[in-house]
PDB file of C-alpha atoms in Angstrom:
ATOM      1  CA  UNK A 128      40.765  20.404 -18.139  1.00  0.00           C
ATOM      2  CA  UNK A 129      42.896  17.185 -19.038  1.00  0.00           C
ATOM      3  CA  UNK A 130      39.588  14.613 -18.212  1.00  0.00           C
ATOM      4  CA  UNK A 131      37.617  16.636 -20.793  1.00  0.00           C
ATOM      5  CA  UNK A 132      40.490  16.686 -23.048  1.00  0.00           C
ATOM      6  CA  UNK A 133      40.288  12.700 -22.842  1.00  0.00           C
ATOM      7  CA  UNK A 134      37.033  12.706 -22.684  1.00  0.00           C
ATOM      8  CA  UNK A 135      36.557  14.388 -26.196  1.00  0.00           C
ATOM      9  CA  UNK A 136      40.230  13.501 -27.780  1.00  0.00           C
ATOM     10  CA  UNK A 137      38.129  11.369 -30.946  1.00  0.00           C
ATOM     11  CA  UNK A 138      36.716  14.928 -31.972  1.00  0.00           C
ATOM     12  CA  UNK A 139      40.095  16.359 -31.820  1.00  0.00           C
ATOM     13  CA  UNK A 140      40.433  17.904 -35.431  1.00  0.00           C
ATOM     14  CA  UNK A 141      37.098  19.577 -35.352  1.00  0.00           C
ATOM     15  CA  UNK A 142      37.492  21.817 -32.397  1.00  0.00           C
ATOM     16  CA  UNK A 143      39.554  23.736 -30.302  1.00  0.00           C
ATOM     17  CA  UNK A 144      39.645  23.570 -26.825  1.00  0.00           C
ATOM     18  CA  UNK A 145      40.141  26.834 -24.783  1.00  0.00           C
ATOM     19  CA  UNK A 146      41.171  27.750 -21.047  1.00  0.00           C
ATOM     20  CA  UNK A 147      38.483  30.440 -19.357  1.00  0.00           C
ATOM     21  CA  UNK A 148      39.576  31.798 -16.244  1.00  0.00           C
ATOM     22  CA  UNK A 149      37.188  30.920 -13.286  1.00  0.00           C
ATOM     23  CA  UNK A 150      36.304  34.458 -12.794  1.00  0.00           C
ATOM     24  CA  UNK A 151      35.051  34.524 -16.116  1.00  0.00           C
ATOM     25  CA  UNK A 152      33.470  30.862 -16.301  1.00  0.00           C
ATOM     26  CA  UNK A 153      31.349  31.304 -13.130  1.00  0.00           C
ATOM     27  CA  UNK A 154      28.467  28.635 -14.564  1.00  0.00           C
ATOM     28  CA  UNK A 155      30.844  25.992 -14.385  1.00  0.00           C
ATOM     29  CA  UNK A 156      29.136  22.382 -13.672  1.00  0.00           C
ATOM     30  CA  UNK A 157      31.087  21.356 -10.324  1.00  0.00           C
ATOM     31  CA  UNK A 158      29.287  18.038 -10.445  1.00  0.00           C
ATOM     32  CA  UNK A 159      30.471  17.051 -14.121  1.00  0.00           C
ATOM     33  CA  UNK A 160      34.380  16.296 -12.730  1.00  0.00           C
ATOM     34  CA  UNK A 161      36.272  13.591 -12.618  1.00  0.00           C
ATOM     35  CA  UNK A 162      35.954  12.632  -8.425  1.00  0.00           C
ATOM     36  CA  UNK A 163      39.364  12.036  -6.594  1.00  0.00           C
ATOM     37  CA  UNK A 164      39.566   8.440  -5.568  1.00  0.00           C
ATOM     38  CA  UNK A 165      38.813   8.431  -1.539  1.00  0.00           C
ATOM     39  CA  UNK A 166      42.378   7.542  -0.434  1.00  0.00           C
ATOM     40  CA  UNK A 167      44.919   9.250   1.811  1.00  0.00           C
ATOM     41  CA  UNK A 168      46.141  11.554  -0.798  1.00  0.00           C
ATOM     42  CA  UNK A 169      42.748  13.078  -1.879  1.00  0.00           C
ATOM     43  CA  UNK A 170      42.618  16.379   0.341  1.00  0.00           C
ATOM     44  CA  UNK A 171      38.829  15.487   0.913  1.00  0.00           C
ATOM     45  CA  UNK A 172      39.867  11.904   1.968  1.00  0.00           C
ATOM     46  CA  UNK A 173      36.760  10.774   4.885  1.00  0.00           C
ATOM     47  CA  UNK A 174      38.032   7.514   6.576  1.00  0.00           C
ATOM     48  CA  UNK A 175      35.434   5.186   6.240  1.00  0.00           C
ATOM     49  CA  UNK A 176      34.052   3.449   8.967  1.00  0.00           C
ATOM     50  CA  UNK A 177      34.701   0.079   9.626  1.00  0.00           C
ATOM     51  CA  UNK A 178      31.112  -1.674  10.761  1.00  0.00           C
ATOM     52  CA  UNK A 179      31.995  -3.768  13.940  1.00  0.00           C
ATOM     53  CA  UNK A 180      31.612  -7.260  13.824  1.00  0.00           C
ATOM     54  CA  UNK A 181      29.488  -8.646  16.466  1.00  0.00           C
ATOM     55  CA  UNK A 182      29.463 -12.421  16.309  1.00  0.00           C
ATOM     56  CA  UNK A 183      26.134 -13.965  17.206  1.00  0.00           C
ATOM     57  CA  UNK A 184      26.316 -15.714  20.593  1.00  0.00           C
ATOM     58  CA  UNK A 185      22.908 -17.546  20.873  1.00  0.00           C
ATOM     59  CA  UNK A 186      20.633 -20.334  19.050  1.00  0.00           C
ATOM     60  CA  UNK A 187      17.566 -20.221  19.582  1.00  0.00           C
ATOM     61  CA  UNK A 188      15.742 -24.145  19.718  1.00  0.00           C
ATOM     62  CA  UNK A 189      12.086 -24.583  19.341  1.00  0.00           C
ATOM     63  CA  UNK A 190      10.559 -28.046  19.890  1.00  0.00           C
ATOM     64  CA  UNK A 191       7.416 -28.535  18.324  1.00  0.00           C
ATOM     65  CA  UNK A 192       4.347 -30.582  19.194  1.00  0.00           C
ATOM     66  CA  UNK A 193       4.603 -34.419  18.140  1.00  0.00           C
ATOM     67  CA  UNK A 194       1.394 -33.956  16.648  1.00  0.00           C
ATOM     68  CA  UNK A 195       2.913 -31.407  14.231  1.00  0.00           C
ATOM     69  CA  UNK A 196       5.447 -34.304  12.807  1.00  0.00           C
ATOM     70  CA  UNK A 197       3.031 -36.648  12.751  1.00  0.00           C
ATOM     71  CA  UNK A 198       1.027 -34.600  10.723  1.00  0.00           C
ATOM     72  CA  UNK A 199       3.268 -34.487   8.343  1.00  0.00           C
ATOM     73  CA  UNK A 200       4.227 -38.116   7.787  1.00  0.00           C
ATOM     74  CA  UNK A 201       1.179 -38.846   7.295  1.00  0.00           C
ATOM     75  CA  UNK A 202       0.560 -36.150   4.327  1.00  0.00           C
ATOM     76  CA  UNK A 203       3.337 -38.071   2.552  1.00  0.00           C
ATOM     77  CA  UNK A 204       1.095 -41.052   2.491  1.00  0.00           C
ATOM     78  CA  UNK A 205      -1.954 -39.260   1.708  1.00  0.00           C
ATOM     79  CA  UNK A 206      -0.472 -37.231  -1.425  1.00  0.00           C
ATOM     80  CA  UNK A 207       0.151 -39.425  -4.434  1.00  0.00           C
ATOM     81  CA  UNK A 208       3.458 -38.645  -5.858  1.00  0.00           C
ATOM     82  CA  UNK A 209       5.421 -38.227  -2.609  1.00  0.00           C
ATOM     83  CA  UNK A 210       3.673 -41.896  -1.841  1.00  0.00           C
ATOM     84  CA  UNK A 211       5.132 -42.981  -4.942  1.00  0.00           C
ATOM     85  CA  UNK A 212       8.348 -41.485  -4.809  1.00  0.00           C
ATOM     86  CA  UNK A 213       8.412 -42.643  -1.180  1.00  0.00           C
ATOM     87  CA  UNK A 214       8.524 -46.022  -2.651  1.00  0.00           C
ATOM     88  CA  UNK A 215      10.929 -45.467  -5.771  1.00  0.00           C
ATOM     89  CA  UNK A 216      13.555 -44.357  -2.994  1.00  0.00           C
ATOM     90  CA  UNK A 217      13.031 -47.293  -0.584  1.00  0.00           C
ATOM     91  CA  UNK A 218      14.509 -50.490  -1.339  1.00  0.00           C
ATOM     92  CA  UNK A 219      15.720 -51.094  -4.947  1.00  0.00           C
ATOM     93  CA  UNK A 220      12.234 -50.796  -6.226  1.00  0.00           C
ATOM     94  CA  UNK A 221      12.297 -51.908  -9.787  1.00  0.00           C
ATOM     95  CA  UNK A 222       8.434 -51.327 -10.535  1.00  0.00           C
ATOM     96  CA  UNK A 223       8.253 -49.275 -13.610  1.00  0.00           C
ATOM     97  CA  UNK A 224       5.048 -48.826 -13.400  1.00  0.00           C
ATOM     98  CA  UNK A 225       5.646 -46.503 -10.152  1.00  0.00           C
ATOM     99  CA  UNK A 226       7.498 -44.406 -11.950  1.00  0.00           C
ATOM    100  CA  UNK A 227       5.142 -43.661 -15.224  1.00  0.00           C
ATOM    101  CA  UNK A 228       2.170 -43.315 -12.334  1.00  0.00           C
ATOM    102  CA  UNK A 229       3.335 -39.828 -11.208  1.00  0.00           C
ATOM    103  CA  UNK A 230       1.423 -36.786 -12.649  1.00  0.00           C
TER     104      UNK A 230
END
């Protein structure tokens, strides 16, 4: 009774709220109260569960083919603006030009 009464206390001086007995208000909505917080004092209280913690215990390592790395060196040097970029990064490069040739 008290949530709804705080629920509704802005429309307080246009109605009146009145008590019906729960024999006589059997259509009452038990989903539309307030739930009890799930502590140790709530009747209902269900202790929740605590997931274990497993720690992982193994690394996988994959080597890969040579070829593969290779591979992709070389598509730095065959793309354009990772070639140029390449260069910006190496070496102090002060050509300005490098730098207004990327797309």
């Amino acid at each position: 009774m008290l949530q709804w009464q705080i629920a509704i206390q802005e429309y307080r001086g246009n109605m009146t709220i009145v008590h019906k007995d729960g024999n006589i208000h059997k259509n009452a909505d038990g989903l539309s109260r307030w739930p009890l917080p799930n502590n140790i004092d709530n009747p209902a209280y269900v202790a929740e569960e605590a997931s274990p913690q497993v720690p992982i215990e193994g690394i996988s390592v994959t080597d890969l083919n040579t070829t593969f790395f290779e591979e992709v060196r070389n598509s730095y040097t065959q793309d354009k603006n990772c070639s140029i970029l390449c260069k910006l990064l190496t070496k102090d490069c002060k050509d300005n030009s490098l730098i207004h040739a990327l797309d």
